[in-house]
Amino acid sequence: MSAIAASSISCKAPQVAVIGAGKVGSTLAQRITERNLANVVLLDIVDGLPQGLALDLYEAQGLERHDKTVLGTNSYDDTVGSDIIVITAGLPRKPGMSRDDLLYTNAKIVVHAAKEAIARNPHAILIVVTNPLDVMTYLAWQATGLPKSRVMGMGGVLDSSRLRTFIAMELGVTTGDIATLVLGGHGDLMVPITRYCTVSGVPITELMDASAIERIVERTKNGGAEIVKLLKTGSAFYAPASSVCYMVESIILNQSRLLPAAVYLDGQYGLNDIFLGVPCQLGCDGVSRVVEVELSAAELAKLQGSAAAVKEGIEKAIAKTQL
Ligand code: APR
């Protein structure tokens, strides 16, 4: 019998390891598998939690009509073979805990998780979700020594999506027609660039007065806090999980989407040696291009103010935890 040449189609489905099986991590596992994007390994420090969630998700596979698997584990050895690592592990802020205490605690968790996961998956792309996002992304990059194009933080997609929703609510148009751009650090110091926000190509400045835009911008900046206040315990997770999934999809399907993410800057916007939210293109090799859009002096000053706060967080975390 003559030898038959092997097909060039890969038989291996992509694999995403989600570190942290809390609200964001478990919802992300659901989104990824139900969109049939990748097999998921869900890892948490709590014994039984990722195993239980993974089994529950797996048991819906036939009903949701996808063919992706979900494995729950407490061992990083089970993450071997992952193309993307998403870190959502961390502690929420508890009563009496300062922002700085949270910073130090989450810094240790994220650095440990990044090192363990990348040691077993040196070719993976790393997406950091744990807050304070921009600082955690920098620390994870530094701890792993990965090329800067393979490390990024999820913040801008979520902030832009919140802004898009608020514009849709105000104007009564569908979100599908709206494009928004939010730069800077994820959190209070984000910089929504309303000049670049459009509805089917029409700038929102043509559709809303300045006070309505200002109100929407403020609501976007407080988007996370608004949900925390309503929930009373815990923070947002549906839109954050959708935002990470959007990035995962752009990488796995090599869509090269232009989206805002916390990426490494070396000179763009006059900023160096920092991860901060700016527009970039995301494909199968990670960040293929960092886009520098023209900003007014006032917008640039806000972005640099946001960067200064992120730098301060990085320095504090490194000094205190000796990472
Ligand atoms: N290793 C692995 N998992 C850990 C570790 C660790 N060292 N430490 C904590 N975890 C797990 C917790 O056991 C928990 O299941 O991380 C999970 C965090 O889940 P939640 O508390 O539900 O938090 P979540 O809402 O998912 O948010 C996660 O994303 O948006 C950000 O601000 C948010 O930093 C937070 C992160």
Coordinates of C-alpha atoms and ligand atoms in Angstrom, one line a residue:
M1 CA 0.0 0.0 0.0
S2 CA 1.4 3.4 -0.9
A3 CA 1.9 5.9 1.9
I4 CA -0.7 8.6 2.2
A5 CA 0.6 12.1 3.0
A6 CA -0.7 13.5 6.3
S7 CA -3.2 16.3 6.2
S8 CA -1.9 19.7 7.1
I9 CA -4.9 20.5 9.2
S10 CA -4.1 20.5 13.0
C11 CA -6.1 17.9 14.9
K12 CA -5.5 19.8 18.2
A13 CA -8.1 22.3 19.2
P14 CA -6.7 25.5 20.7
Q15 CA -6.4 25.5 24.5
V16 CA -6.9 28.3 27.0
A17 CA -5.9 28.1 30.6
V18 CA -8.0 30.3 32.9
I19 CA -6.2 30.9 36.2
G20 CA -8.8 31.8 38.9
A21 CA -12.2 30.0 38.8
G22 CA -14.1 32.9 40.4
K23 CA -16.9 34.9 38.7
V24 CA -14.9 36.2 35.8
G25 CA -12.9 33.0 35.2
S26 CA -15.8 30.7 35.3
T27 CA -18.0 32.9 33.1
L28 CA -15.1 33.2 30.7
A29 CA -14.8 29.4 30.5
Q30 CA -18.5 29.3 29.6
R31 CA -18.2 32.0 26.9
I32 CA -15.1 30.4 25.3
T33 CA -16.5 26.9 25.1
E34 CA -20.0 27.9 24.1
R35 CA -18.5 29.9 21.2
N36 CA -16.6 26.7 20.3
L37 CA -13.3 28.6 20.4
A38 CA -11.1 26.5 22.5
N39 CA -10.8 23.8 25.1
V40 CA -10.5 25.3 28.6
V41 CA -8.4 24.4 31.6
L42 CA -9.8 26.1 34.7
L43 CA -7.4 26.4 37.6
D44 CA -8.0 27.6 41.1
I45 CA -6.3 27.4 44.5
V46 CA -9.5 26.2 46.2
D47 CA -9.8 22.4 46.1
G48 CA -13.0 21.2 44.3
L49 CA -14.1 24.6 43.0
P50 CA -12.6 24.4 39.5
Q51 CA -13.4 20.7 39.3
G52 CA -17.1 21.3 40.2
L53 CA -17.5 24.2 37.8
A54 CA -15.8 22.4 35.0
L55 CA -17.9 19.3 35.3
D56 CA -21.1 21.5 35.4
L57 CA -20.0 23.3 32.3
Y58 CA -19.0 20.1 30.6
E59 CA -22.4 18.5 31.3
A60 CA -24.1 21.3 29.3
Q61 CA -21.9 20.6 26.2
G62 CA -24.5 18.5 24.4
L63 CA -27.2 21.1 25.0
E64 CA -25.1 24.0 24.0
R65 CA -23.9 22.1 21.0
H66 CA -20.2 22.7 21.1
D67 CA -17.4 20.2 21.2
K68 CA -15.0 21.9 23.5
T69 CA -13.8 20.4 26.8
V70 CA -13.5 22.0 30.2
L71 CA -11.0 20.6 32.8
G72 CA -11.0 21.8 36.4
T73 CA -7.8 21.5 38.4
N74 CA -5.6 22.8 41.2
S75 CA -2.4 21.8 39.4
Y76 CA -0.4 23.9 36.8
D77 CA 0.8 20.6 35.3
D78 CA -2.7 20.2 33.8
T79 CA -2.3 23.5 31.9
V80 CA 0.4 22.1 29.6
G81 CA -0.5 22.6 25.9
S82 CA -2.2 26.0 26.4
D83 CA -2.0 28.6 23.7
I84 CA -3.4 31.4 25.8
I85 CA -3.1 31.9 29.6
V86 CA -5.7 34.2 31.2
I87 CA -5.0 35.3 34.8
T88 CA -8.1 36.3 36.8
A89 CA -6.8 34.9 40.1
G90 CA -6.8 37.4 43.0
L91 CA -8.6 38.6 46.1
P92 CA -11.4 41.1 46.1
R93 CA -11.0 44.1 48.4
K94 CA -12.3 43.3 51.8
P95 CA -13.5 45.7 54.5
G96 CA -10.6 47.4 56.2
M97 CA -8.2 46.5 53.4
S98 CA -6.6 49.5 51.7
R99 CA -6.0 49.7 47.9
D100 CA -2.3 49.2 48.6
D101 CA -2.9 46.1 50.6
L102 CA -4.9 44.7 47.8
L103 CA -2.1 45.7 45.4
Y104 CA 0.5 43.8 47.3
T105 CA -1.6 40.7 47.8
N106 CA -2.7 40.5 44.2
A107 CA 0.8 41.2 42.9
K108 CA 2.1 38.1 44.7
I109 CA -0.8 36.0 43.4
V110 CA -0.4 37.2 39.8
V111 CA 3.3 36.8 39.7
H112 CA 3.2 33.3 41.1
A113 CA 0.4 32.3 38.6
A114 CA 2.2 33.8 35.6
K115 CA 5.5 32.1 36.4
E116 CA 3.9 28.7 37.0
A117 CA 1.7 28.9 33.9
I118 CA 4.4 30.2 31.6
A119 CA 7.0 27.7 32.9
R120 CA 4.8 25.0 31.5
N121 CA 3.6 26.9 28.4
P122 CA 6.6 29.1 27.2
H123 CA 5.0 29.8 23.9
A124 CA 1.7 31.0 25.2
I125 CA 0.1 34.5 25.0
L126 CA -0.7 35.9 28.4
I127 CA -3.8 38.1 29.2
V128 CA -4.0 39.6 32.6
V129 CA -7.4 40.5 34.1
T130 CA -6.7 40.8 37.9
N131 CA -6.9 44.4 39.2
P132 CA -5.2 46.8 39.4
L133 CA -4.9 45.7 35.9
D134 CA -2.1 47.8 34.3
V135 CA 0.2 47.2 37.3
M136 CA -0.5 43.5 37.3
T137 CA 0.2 43.2 33.6
Y138 CA 3.6 44.8 34.0
L139 CA 4.6 42.6 36.9
A140 CA 3.5 39.5 35.0
W141 CA 5.5 40.5 32.0
Q142 CA 8.6 41.2 34.2
A143 CA 8.2 37.9 36.1
T144 CA 7.9 35.7 33.0
G145 CA 10.4 37.5 30.6
L146 CA 7.9 36.9 27.8
P147 CA 8.3 39.0 24.6
K148 CA 6.2 42.2 25.1
S149 CA 4.0 41.3 22.1
R150 CA 2.8 38.2 24.0
V151 CA 1.6 40.0 27.2
M152 CA -1.4 42.2 27.6
G153 CA -4.1 43.3 30.0
M154 CA -7.8 43.5 29.5
G155 CA -9.3 46.9 30.4
G156 CA -10.0 49.1 27.4
V157 CA -12.3 46.6 25.7
L158 CA -14.5 46.6 28.8
D159 CA -14.4 50.4 29.3
S160 CA -15.1 51.0 25.6
S161 CA -18.0 48.5 25.8
R162 CA -19.5 50.3 28.8
L163 CA -19.2 53.6 27.0
R164 CA -20.9 52.1 23.9
T165 CA -23.8 50.8 26.0
F166 CA -24.3 54.2 27.7
I167 CA -24.3 56.0 24.3
A168 CA -26.8 53.5 23.0
M169 CA -29.1 54.0 26.0
E170 CA -28.9 57.8 25.6
L171 CA -29.5 57.9 21.8
G172 CA -31.7 54.9 21.4
V173 CA -29.5 53.4 18.7
T174 CA -28.2 49.8 18.5
T175 CA -24.8 49.2 20.1
G176 CA -23.7 47.5 16.9
D177 CA -23.5 50.9 15.1
I178 CA -21.4 52.5 17.8
A179 CA -17.6 52.6 17.9
T180 CA -15.9 54.0 21.0
L181 CA -12.3 54.5 22.3
V182 CA -11.2 54.6 25.9
L183 CA -7.4 54.9 26.6
G184 CA -5.3 54.9 29.7
G185 CA -5.3 52.9 32.9
H186 CA -8.3 50.7 33.7
G187 CA -10.1 52.4 36.6
D188 CA -10.7 55.9 37.7
L189 CA -8.0 57.3 35.5
M190 CA -9.2 56.0 32.2
V191 CA -9.3 58.5 29.4
P192 CA -12.4 58.2 27.1
I193 CA -11.7 60.0 23.8
T194 CA -15.1 61.2 22.8
R195 CA -13.8 62.7 19.5
Y196 CA -13.2 59.2 18.3
C197 CA -16.6 57.9 19.3
T198 CA -19.1 57.5 16.4
V199 CA -22.5 56.2 15.5
S200 CA -22.2 54.8 12.0
G201 CA -19.4 57.2 11.3
V202 CA -21.1 60.3 12.8
P203 CA -19.1 61.7 15.8
I204 CA -21.2 61.7 18.9
T205 CA -20.4 65.4 19.3
E206 CA -22.8 65.9 16.4
L207 CA -25.5 63.9 18.2
M208 CA -25.4 64.9 21.8
D209 CA -24.7 68.1 23.7
A210 CA -21.5 68.5 25.8
S211 CA -23.4 67.9 29.2
A212 CA -24.8 64.6 28.0
I213 CA -21.4 63.5 26.8
E214 CA -19.8 64.5 30.1
R215 CA -22.5 62.6 32.1
I216 CA -21.9 59.5 30.0
V217 CA -18.1 59.8 30.4
E218 CA -18.4 60.0 34.2
R219 CA -20.7 57.0 34.3
T220 CA -18.2 55.0 32.2
K221 CA -15.4 56.0 34.6
N222 CA -17.5 54.8 37.5
G223 CA -18.8 51.8 35.6
G224 CA -17.1 49.2 37.8
A225 CA -18.0 51.0 41.1
E226 CA -21.7 51.4 40.0
I227 CA -22.0 47.6 39.7
V228 CA -20.1 46.9 43.0
K229 CA -22.6 49.3 44.8
L230 CA -25.6 47.4 43.4
L231 CA -24.3 43.9 44.0
K232 CA -23.0 44.8 47.5
T233 CA -20.7 41.7 47.4
G234 CA -18.5 41.1 44.4
S235 CA -17.9 43.0 41.3
A236 CA -18.8 42.9 37.6
F237 CA -18.2 39.7 35.7
Y238 CA -20.4 39.3 32.7
A239 CA -19.1 42.2 30.7
P240 CA -15.5 41.6 31.9
A241 CA -15.7 37.9 30.7
S242 CA -17.2 39.0 27.4
S243 CA -14.3 41.5 27.0
V244 CA -11.6 38.8 27.6
C245 CA -13.4 36.5 25.2
Y246 CA -13.4 39.1 22.5
M247 CA -9.6 39.3 22.8
V248 CA -9.2 35.5 23.0
E249 CA -11.3 35.2 19.8
S250 CA -9.2 37.8 18.0
I251 CA -6.1 35.8 18.8
I252 CA -7.4 32.3 18.1
L253 CA -9.1 33.3 14.8
N254 CA -6.2 35.6 13.9
Q255 CA -8.7 38.4 13.3
S256 CA -6.1 41.2 14.0
R257 CA -8.9 43.3 15.5
L258 CA -8.0 46.8 16.4
L259 CA -9.0 47.2 20.1
P260 CA -7.8 49.0 23.2
A261 CA -5.7 46.8 25.6
A262 CA -3.0 47.4 28.1
V263 CA 0.2 46.9 26.1
Y264 CA 3.9 47.7 26.5
L265 CA 4.8 51.2 25.4
D266 CA 8.3 52.1 24.4
G267 CA 8.0 55.7 23.3
Q268 CA 4.4 55.8 22.0
Y269 CA 2.5 58.8 23.5
G270 CA 5.8 59.9 25.1
L271 CA 5.6 56.9 27.5
N272 CA 8.2 54.3 28.3
D273 CA 8.5 51.0 30.2
I274 CA 4.8 50.8 31.1
F275 CA 1.7 48.7 30.2
L276 CA -1.2 51.1 29.5
G277 CA -4.4 51.0 27.6
V278 CA -4.0 52.1 24.0
P279 CA -5.3 50.8 20.6
C280 CA -3.5 47.8 19.2
Q281 CA -4.0 45.0 16.8
L282 CA -4.4 41.5 18.2
G283 CA -3.8 38.3 16.2
C284 CA -2.3 34.8 16.5
D285 CA 1.1 36.1 17.5
G286 CA -0.3 38.5 20.1
V287 CA 0.1 42.3 19.7
S288 CA 1.2 42.9 16.1
R289 CA 0.9 46.7 16.2
V290 CA 0.5 49.4 18.7
V291 CA -1.4 52.3 17.2
E292 CA -0.6 55.9 18.2
V293 CA -3.6 58.1 17.5
E294 CA -3.3 61.9 17.4
L295 CA -4.4 63.4 20.8
S296 CA -5.0 67.0 21.8
A297 CA -2.7 68.5 24.5
A298 CA -5.4 68.0 27.1
E299 CA -6.1 64.4 26.2
L300 CA -2.3 63.6 26.2
A301 CA -2.0 65.2 29.6
K302 CA -4.8 63.0 31.0
L303 CA -3.1 59.9 29.5
Q304 CA 0.2 60.9 31.0
G305 CA -1.5 61.5 34.4
S306 CA -3.0 58.0 34.1
A307 CA 0.4 56.6 33.3
A308 CA 2.0 58.3 36.3
A309 CA -0.5 56.6 38.6
V310 CA 0.2 53.2 37.1
K311 CA 4.0 53.8 37.4
E312 CA 3.5 54.6 41.1
G313 CA 1.6 51.4 41.6
I314 CA 4.3 49.4 39.9
E315 CA 7.1 51.0 42.0
K316 CA 5.1 50.4 45.2
A317 CA 4.4 46.8 44.4
I318 CA 8.0 46.1 43.5
A319 CA 9.4 47.9 46.5
K320 CA 7.1 46.3 49.1
T321 CA 6.9 42.7 47.8
Q322 CA 10.5 42.5 46.4
L323 CA 9.1 40.8 43.2
Ligands
APR1 N1 -4.1 30.8 42.6 C1 -5.2 30.5 41.9 N2 -6.4 31.0 42.2 C2 -6.5 31.9 43.2 C3 -5.4 32.3 43.9 C4 -4.1 31.7 43.6 N3 -3.0 32.0 44.3 N4 -5.8 33.2 44.8 C5 -7.1 33.4 44.7 N5 -7.5 32.6 43.6 C6 -8.9 32.5 43.1 C7 -9.9 32.6 44.2 O1 -10.0 31.3 44.9 C8 -11.2 32.9 43.4 O2 -11.9 31.7 43.0 O3 -9.2 33.6 42.3 C9 -10.6 33.6 42.2 C10 -11.1 35.1 42.1 O4 -12.5 35.0 41.9 P1 -13.5 36.1 42.4 O5 -13.2 36.5 43.9 O6 -14.9 35.6 42.1 O7 -13.2 37.4 41.6 P2 -13.7 37.8 40.1 O8 -15.0 38.6 40.3 O9 -13.7 36.6 39.3 O10 -12.6 38.9 39.7 C11 -11.3 38.4 39.4 O11 -10.8 40.1 37.8 O12 -12.0 42.0 37.1 C12 -11.0 41.5 38.0 O13 -11.1 43.0 39.9 C13 -11.4 41.7 39.5 O14 -9.2 41.3 40.3 C14 -10.5 40.7 40.1 C15 -10.4 39.6 39.1

